[in-house]
Coordinates of C-alpha atoms and ligand atoms in Angstrom, one line a residue:
M163 CA -67.4 -163.0 -78.7
K164 CA -70.4 -160.7 -80.2
K165 CA -71.4 -161.9 -83.6
I166 CA -71.6 -159.7 -86.1
V167 CA -72.1 -160.0 -90.0
Y168 CA -69.2 -158.7 -91.3
M169 CA -69.4 -157.4 -95.0
D170 CA -66.4 -154.9 -95.5
A171 CA -64.0 -157.5 -97.2
A172 CA -63.1 -154.8 -99.9
A173 CA -61.7 -152.6 -96.9
S174 CA -60.0 -155.5 -94.9
W175 CA -60.1 -159.1 -95.6
L176 CA -60.9 -161.3 -92.6
K177 CA -57.9 -163.7 -91.3
N178 CA -58.4 -167.3 -92.0
Q179 CA -57.1 -169.0 -88.4
S180 CA -53.8 -170.7 -90.6
V181 CA -52.8 -167.4 -91.5
I182 CA -52.7 -166.4 -87.5
E183 CA -51.1 -169.4 -86.7
S184 CA -48.2 -169.1 -89.3
E185 CA -47.6 -165.8 -87.7
S186 CA -47.8 -167.0 -84.2
D187 CA -45.8 -170.0 -84.8
F188 CA -43.2 -167.7 -86.6
L189 CA -42.9 -165.2 -83.5
T190 CA -43.0 -168.1 -81.3
N191 CA -40.5 -170.5 -82.6
S192 CA -38.5 -169.1 -85.8
Y193 CA -38.3 -165.7 -84.9
A194 CA -34.8 -163.6 -85.6
N195 CA -34.5 -160.6 -88.5
A196 CA -33.7 -161.2 -92.0
G197 CA -30.8 -160.4 -94.2
R198 CA -28.3 -159.5 -91.4
G199 CA -27.4 -162.6 -89.0
I200 CA -25.6 -165.7 -90.5
C201 CA -26.6 -168.3 -87.7
E202 CA -28.7 -170.9 -88.7
R203 CA -32.2 -169.3 -87.3
A204 CA -31.4 -166.1 -88.9
S205 CA -30.5 -168.2 -92.3
N206 CA -33.8 -169.9 -92.1
V207 CA -35.5 -166.6 -91.6
D208 CA -33.8 -165.6 -94.8
K209 CA -35.1 -168.8 -96.5
M210 CA -38.8 -168.2 -95.6
I211 CA -38.6 -164.7 -96.9
A212 CA -37.0 -165.9 -99.9
D213 CA -40.2 -168.8 -100.4
V214 CA -42.9 -166.0 -99.9
R215 CA -41.3 -163.8 -102.2
H216 CA -41.2 -166.8 -104.7
S217 CA -44.7 -167.5 -103.9
V218 CA -45.6 -163.8 -104.4
A219 CA -43.7 -163.9 -107.9
N220 CA -45.9 -166.8 -109.1
F221 CA -49.0 -165.7 -107.7
I222 CA -48.7 -162.6 -110.4
G223 CA -46.4 -164.2 -113.0
A224 CA -43.1 -162.6 -112.2
E225 CA -39.6 -163.2 -111.0
P226 CA -38.5 -162.9 -107.5
K227 CA -36.0 -160.2 -108.1
N228 CA -39.3 -157.8 -109.7
I229 CA -41.2 -158.2 -105.9
V230 CA -40.4 -155.7 -103.6
F231 CA -42.2 -155.9 -100.2
T232 CA -43.6 -152.3 -98.8
S233 CA -46.1 -151.7 -96.1
G234 CA -49.2 -151.7 -98.4
T235 CA -50.8 -150.2 -101.6
T236 CA -50.2 -147.0 -100.6
D237 CA -46.6 -146.7 -99.6
G238 CA -45.8 -148.7 -102.9
L239 CA -48.0 -145.9 -104.8
N240 CA -46.1 -143.3 -103.1
R241 CA -43.0 -144.7 -103.2
I242 CA -43.2 -145.2 -107.4
V243 CA -43.4 -141.5 -107.6
N244 CA -40.1 -140.9 -106.0
I245 CA -38.3 -143.6 -107.6
I246 CA -39.4 -142.6 -111.2
K247 CA -38.6 -138.9 -110.0
N248 CA -35.2 -140.4 -109.0
S249 CA -34.9 -141.6 -113.0
E250 CA -35.3 -138.3 -114.2
K251 CA -33.2 -139.7 -117.3
W252 CA -36.5 -140.9 -118.7
F253 CA -37.9 -137.5 -119.4
D254 CA -36.2 -134.7 -121.4
K255 CA -39.2 -132.8 -120.5
K256 CA -41.7 -131.8 -118.0
P257 CA -43.9 -135.4 -118.0
V258 CA -47.5 -135.8 -118.6
V259 CA -49.1 -138.0 -115.9
A260 CA -52.5 -139.5 -116.6
V261 CA -54.7 -140.2 -113.8
S262 CA -58.7 -141.4 -113.6
D263 CA -61.6 -140.4 -111.8
L264 CA -61.5 -144.2 -111.0
D265 CA -58.4 -143.5 -108.4
H266 CA -58.2 -144.3 -104.8
H267 CA -56.9 -141.0 -103.2
S268 CA -53.8 -143.3 -102.4
A269 CA -53.2 -143.6 -106.5
R270 CA -53.9 -140.1 -107.6
M271 CA -52.7 -137.9 -104.7
P272 CA -49.0 -138.8 -104.8
W273 CA -49.0 -137.5 -108.3
Q274 CA -51.1 -134.5 -107.7
A275 CA -48.6 -133.5 -104.7
V276 CA -45.5 -133.4 -107.5
A277 CA -48.0 -131.8 -110.1
N278 CA -48.7 -129.0 -107.4
A279 CA -45.1 -128.9 -107.0
G280 CA -44.6 -128.1 -110.9
W281 CA -42.6 -131.5 -111.6
C282 CA -45.4 -132.8 -114.1
D283 CA -48.6 -131.8 -115.8
L284 CA -51.7 -134.3 -114.6
V285 CA -54.2 -135.2 -117.2
V286 CA -57.4 -136.9 -116.4
C287 CA -58.2 -140.1 -118.6
P288 CA -62.0 -140.0 -119.6
L289 CA -64.4 -142.6 -118.4
D290 CA -66.6 -143.9 -120.6
S291 CA -70.5 -144.1 -120.2
E292 CA -70.2 -147.1 -118.0
L293 CA -67.8 -145.3 -116.1
N294 CA -64.9 -147.5 -117.2
I295 CA -61.5 -146.3 -118.4
D296 CA -62.5 -144.8 -121.7
V297 CA -59.9 -146.7 -123.8
D298 CA -60.9 -145.0 -127.3
N299 CA -60.0 -141.8 -125.3
I300 CA -56.6 -142.6 -123.6
P301 CA -54.3 -139.6 -123.8
A302 CA -51.0 -139.6 -124.8
C303 CA -48.7 -139.5 -121.5
D304 CA -45.5 -140.3 -120.3
I305 CA -46.9 -141.9 -116.7
F306 CA -50.1 -143.6 -116.8
V307 CA -51.8 -144.6 -113.2
I308 CA -54.2 -147.2 -113.8
T309 CA -57.1 -148.5 -111.0
A310 CA -57.5 -152.0 -112.3
M311 CA -60.8 -152.0 -109.8
S312 CA -62.5 -149.0 -108.3
N313 CA -63.2 -149.5 -104.6
V314 CA -66.5 -147.7 -105.4
L315 CA -67.9 -149.6 -108.6
G316 CA -66.0 -153.1 -108.4
A317 CA -65.6 -153.3 -112.1
A318 CA -62.6 -155.0 -113.4
Q319 CA -60.8 -152.7 -115.9
D320 CA -59.2 -154.4 -118.8
V321 CA -55.9 -153.5 -118.4
E322 CA -54.2 -155.3 -120.9
R323 CA -56.1 -153.4 -123.6
I324 CA -55.3 -150.5 -122.0
I325 CA -51.9 -150.5 -121.6
R326 CA -51.6 -151.7 -125.3
V327 CA -53.4 -148.6 -126.2
A328 CA -51.6 -146.2 -124.0
R329 CA -48.4 -147.7 -125.2
Q330 CA -49.4 -147.0 -129.3
K331 CA -49.7 -143.7 -128.4
N332 CA -46.1 -143.2 -126.5
P333 CA -44.3 -146.8 -126.5
D334 CA -42.2 -145.4 -123.8
V335 CA -45.0 -144.8 -121.0
I336 CA -44.7 -145.7 -117.8
T337 CA -47.7 -147.6 -116.5
I338 CA -48.5 -147.9 -112.8
V339 CA -51.3 -150.3 -111.8
D340 CA -53.0 -150.1 -108.6
A341 CA -54.3 -153.7 -108.1
A342 CA -55.5 -153.3 -104.4
Q343 CA -59.1 -154.5 -105.1
F344 CA -58.5 -156.5 -108.3
V345 CA -56.0 -158.8 -106.8
A346 CA -58.8 -160.3 -104.5
H347 CA -61.2 -161.3 -107.3
S348 CA -59.1 -161.8 -110.3
K349 CA -55.8 -163.5 -111.2
I350 CA -53.1 -160.9 -112.0
D351 CA -50.6 -161.5 -114.5
V352 CA -47.8 -158.9 -115.1
S353 CA -46.6 -160.2 -118.2
K354 CA -50.2 -160.2 -120.0
F355 CA -50.8 -156.6 -118.2
D356 CA -47.5 -155.2 -119.6
C357 CA -47.2 -152.9 -116.8
D358 CA -43.9 -151.3 -115.5
F359 CA -45.3 -151.4 -111.7
L360 CA -47.9 -152.7 -109.8
C361 CA -49.2 -152.7 -106.1
F362 CA -51.2 -154.4 -103.8
S363 CA -51.7 -154.8 -100.1
G364 CA -51.5 -158.2 -98.1
H365 CA -54.4 -157.4 -95.9
K366 CA -56.9 -157.1 -98.7
I367 CA -56.2 -160.9 -99.3
G368 CA -56.4 -162.2 -96.0
A369 CA -52.6 -161.4 -95.0
D370 CA -51.9 -159.2 -92.3
T371 CA -51.8 -155.4 -92.2
G372 CA -48.5 -153.8 -92.8
V373 CA -47.0 -155.7 -95.8
G374 CA -47.6 -155.0 -99.6
V375 CA -46.3 -155.8 -102.8
M376 CA -44.7 -153.6 -105.3
Y377 CA -44.0 -155.2 -108.7
I378 CA -41.2 -153.2 -110.8
R379 CA -40.7 -154.5 -114.1
N380 CA -37.3 -153.3 -114.7
P381 CA -35.9 -152.9 -111.3
D382 CA -32.5 -152.4 -112.5
D383 CA -33.2 -149.1 -114.6
F384 CA -34.7 -147.4 -111.0
Y385 CA -32.4 -145.7 -108.4
P386 CA -33.7 -146.4 -104.9
D387 CA -36.0 -143.9 -102.9
K388 CA -35.0 -145.0 -99.4
F389 CA -31.7 -145.5 -98.0
G390 CA -30.4 -147.5 -95.1
G391 CA -29.4 -151.5 -93.8
G392 CA -30.1 -154.1 -95.9
M393 CA -29.9 -152.2 -99.5
V394 CA -26.1 -151.5 -99.7
N395 CA -23.2 -153.9 -100.4
K396 CA -20.5 -151.7 -99.7
I397 CA -19.5 -148.2 -98.9
T398 CA -16.4 -147.3 -100.3
D399 CA -13.4 -145.1 -98.9
S400 CA -14.6 -141.9 -100.9
G401 CA -18.0 -142.0 -99.6
K402 CA -19.8 -143.7 -102.3
W403 CA -21.4 -147.2 -102.3
I404 CA -22.4 -150.2 -104.1
L405 CA -25.8 -151.3 -103.9
N406 CA -27.4 -154.7 -103.4
Q407 CA -29.1 -156.0 -106.5
A408 CA -32.9 -155.8 -106.9
P409 CA -35.5 -156.3 -105.4
E410 CA -33.0 -155.6 -101.9
K411 CA -31.7 -152.5 -103.0
F412 CA -35.5 -151.2 -102.6
E413 CA -35.8 -152.5 -99.4
A414 CA -33.8 -150.6 -96.7
G415 CA -34.4 -151.3 -93.0
T416 CA -36.1 -154.1 -91.4
L417 CA -38.9 -155.8 -93.2
P418 CA -42.1 -156.8 -91.9
L419 CA -41.0 -160.3 -91.4
T420 CA -44.1 -161.8 -89.7
Q421 CA -46.4 -160.1 -91.7
I422 CA -44.6 -161.5 -94.9
V423 CA -44.9 -164.9 -93.5
G424 CA -48.4 -164.4 -93.3
L425 CA -48.9 -163.3 -96.8
G426 CA -47.4 -166.4 -97.9
K427 CA -49.7 -168.5 -96.2
A428 CA -52.7 -166.2 -97.3
I429 CA -51.6 -166.3 -101.1
Q430 CA -52.1 -170.4 -100.5
L431 CA -55.6 -169.9 -99.2
L432 CA -56.9 -167.1 -102.0
S433 CA -59.2 -168.7 -104.3
Y434 CA -61.0 -166.8 -107.0
A435 CA -63.8 -169.7 -107.1
D436 CA -65.7 -169.5 -103.9
D437 CA -69.5 -168.4 -104.1
S438 CA -68.7 -164.5 -103.0
S439 CA -69.9 -163.3 -106.9
K440 CA -73.0 -165.3 -106.6
L441 CA -73.9 -163.7 -103.2
M442 CA -73.1 -160.2 -104.3
R443 CA -75.3 -160.7 -107.3
Y444 CA -78.3 -162.2 -105.2
M445 CA -77.8 -158.9 -102.8
H446 CA -77.9 -156.5 -106.1
D447 CA -81.2 -158.4 -107.2
E448 CA -82.7 -157.8 -103.9
L449 CA -81.6 -154.6 -102.8
S450 CA -82.6 -153.4 -106.4
K451 CA -86.5 -154.3 -105.7
I452 CA -86.5 -151.9 -102.3
H453 CA -87.9 -148.5 -103.3
G454 CA -85.7 -145.7 -102.8
I455 CA -82.2 -147.8 -103.2
K456 CA -80.2 -146.2 -105.8
I457 CA -77.4 -149.2 -106.9
L458 CA -74.6 -147.7 -108.1
T459 CA -72.9 -151.0 -109.4
K460 CA -73.6 -153.5 -112.0
P461 CA -74.6 -157.0 -110.9
D462 CA -71.7 -158.8 -111.5
A463 CA -68.8 -156.1 -109.7
C464 CA -67.4 -157.4 -106.9
V465 CA -68.8 -154.6 -104.6
L466 CA -72.3 -153.5 -104.1
S467 CA -72.5 -149.9 -103.8
F468 CA -75.6 -147.9 -103.3
V469 CA -77.4 -144.6 -101.6
V470 CA -80.8 -144.3 -100.5
E471 CA -83.0 -141.6 -100.6
N472 CA -83.2 -138.9 -98.3
M473 CA -81.0 -140.9 -95.9
H474 CA -77.3 -139.6 -95.4
V475 CA -74.7 -142.4 -96.0
L476 CA -73.2 -141.7 -92.2
D477 CA -77.1 -142.2 -90.7
F478 CA -77.0 -145.6 -92.6
G479 CA -73.9 -146.4 -91.0
V480 CA -74.6 -145.6 -87.6
M481 CA -78.2 -147.3 -87.9
I482 CA -77.2 -150.6 -89.6
G483 CA -74.0 -150.8 -87.3
A484 CA -76.8 -150.7 -84.5
H485 CA -78.0 -153.9 -86.2
D486 CA -74.0 -155.6 -85.9
I487 CA -73.8 -155.2 -89.6
C488 CA -70.2 -153.9 -90.8
V489 CA -70.4 -151.9 -94.2
R490 CA -68.3 -149.1 -95.4
V491 CA -70.3 -145.5 -95.9
G492 CA -68.9 -142.3 -96.7
N493 CA -66.4 -141.1 -99.9
M494 CA -64.3 -144.3 -99.3
C495 CA -61.2 -142.4 -100.4
A496 CA -62.5 -142.1 -103.7
S497 CA -63.3 -138.5 -103.9
W498 CA -63.6 -138.2 -107.6
I499 CA -65.7 -141.0 -108.7
H500 CA -68.2 -139.9 -106.4
K501 CA -68.1 -136.3 -107.6
K502 CA -68.7 -137.3 -111.3
M503 CA -71.9 -139.6 -109.8
G504 CA -73.0 -136.3 -108.3
L505 CA -72.7 -137.7 -104.9
D506 CA -70.5 -137.1 -101.4
G507 CA -70.4 -140.5 -100.8
S508 CA -72.1 -144.0 -101.3
I509 CA -72.6 -147.2 -98.9
R510 CA -70.6 -150.5 -99.8
I511 CA -71.6 -153.8 -99.3
S512 CA -68.2 -156.2 -100.0
V513 CA -68.4 -160.0 -99.0
G514 CA -65.8 -162.8 -98.4
P515 CA -65.7 -166.2 -98.4
W516 CA -67.0 -166.4 -94.9
N517 CA -70.2 -164.7 -95.6
T518 CA -73.5 -166.9 -96.0
H519 CA -76.5 -166.5 -97.9
A520 CA -78.4 -166.3 -94.1
E521 CA -76.2 -163.4 -93.5
A522 CA -77.2 -162.1 -96.7
E523 CA -80.7 -162.5 -96.0
Y524 CA -80.3 -160.8 -92.5
V525 CA -78.8 -157.9 -94.2
I526 CA -81.3 -157.5 -96.8
E527 CA -84.2 -157.6 -94.4
T528 CA -82.5 -155.1 -92.0
I529 CA -82.1 -152.6 -95.0
R530 CA -85.8 -153.4 -96.0
K531 CA -86.9 -152.2 -92.5
M532 CA -84.6 -149.4 -91.9
V533 CA -85.5 -147.9 -95.6
K534 CA -89.5 -148.4 -95.0
Ligands
LIG197 C1 -58.4 -149.3 -105.2 C2 -57.6 -148.8 -104.0 N1 -56.2 -148.2 -104.6 C3 -55.4 -148.2 -103.0 C4 -56.0 -148.7 -101.6 C5 -55.1 -148.1 -100.2 O1 -54.6 -149.4 -99.8 P1 -54.1 -149.7 -98.4 O2 -54.9 -148.6 -97.7 O3 -54.1 -150.8 -97.9 O4 -52.5 -149.0 -98.8 C6 -57.3 -148.9 -101.5 C7 -57.7 -149.5 -100.2 O5 -58.9 -149.3 -99.9 C8 -58.1 -149.3 -102.6 O6 -59.1 -149.7 -102.6

C-alpha cells in the first residue's frame, strides 16, 4: 500500500484496527437486527446497542434516554430543526434563532432554510476581535446554535459561559451545540454545558461513517420528526398511536448497527492526552517562520489553518497532494468565517494520534520548498 501522510483528522479520523475488528466480528459472528427479534441472537444485539448507548451517555455526562443515534452531526442538526418545529408550543411568536459566523454549513443552513420560509427570524451573534463568540454581546434569542469549536479556527468556545449568558437574556432559550470538532479534543459534560441539544459524528473520533449522536436533554417534551418501525408501541383501532419512550421514539427504522458497535470501541480508545497538541504547536511555530505563509489559527488551536501569498488554496492542495500529503483545502463548509476574514478558503492541517514528528518535519519541509 502506498504510504501517505494523513493530516486531515478534522475531516475524518483514521480508524484503529480494533474498531475495524469489532465491526468485522459483529458482522461475521453476531449480526441480527435490533429492537425487532426475540431470538437469542437478536436479544444479544439489543444488549450490544444498549451497552454502547450507555457508554456514549457516560462519555458526555448524560443518561441513556438522552442519547439518540443518528447518521452524523449533519443529520442531527437538521433533525433538531424539525423536532423543535414539531413542538411549536414553545413559542407564542415567531422565534428568533441566533447563529454565528463560526458555524459549519450543517449548523446554520438548516435554520437559514426555515428562516427563508418565514418560520423564524435569524440573528447573527457577533464574534470578538479574536474571532470567538462575543460573550458580552450575545443577542436575546429563543434558539441559539453554538459551534463549540470551529473547524477552521480550532478554538474551543466557552460553551458553559455562553449558555449561562444566553439564559440570563432568555431563561427559556433552547440551546443547540455543534460538537463535531470539539468532541475529538475536549471532554464534554452536557450537564456543565447546560445545553438542550448536542450533536457529534462518530467518524471524527475514530468510529465509522454513518453513525452520530444527538443528545436531547428533555426528550419527553419533544415530538419525533421521523415515523416508522421501532418507535411506536401500538397503533390503536382509531388510527392513533402510542409512541415508545425516548430515545426509541426518535429512532424510526433500522439503526446503523455495525457502526454503533464500532462507535462503542472508538469511544473506549479515544484519549485526550496524546501528543497531537504538541505536534500542532510545533508545526505552527515552524510554518510561521516561512515567508509568504499567513497563519489564521492560534498556536494552541486544534487545527492549523493558513493561506499562502499569491497561491490559490486549490493549487496548494494539488501540489501538496502530489507529495502524498493529505490536508484539507477550500472553504471547508464554513463560508461565513472565511468571508469574515476576507478569504474564499484556506488550507488546514489537522493531526491525529497516528502522526509522528518525522511526518511533521516532512510536511514542513515540503511546504517550505513549495512556497519558495
Ligand atoms: C464544526 C462541524 N460541524 C458539522 C460538521 C458536519 O459533520 P458530518 O459531515 O460528520 O455530518 C462538521 C464536519 O466537518 C464540522 O466540522
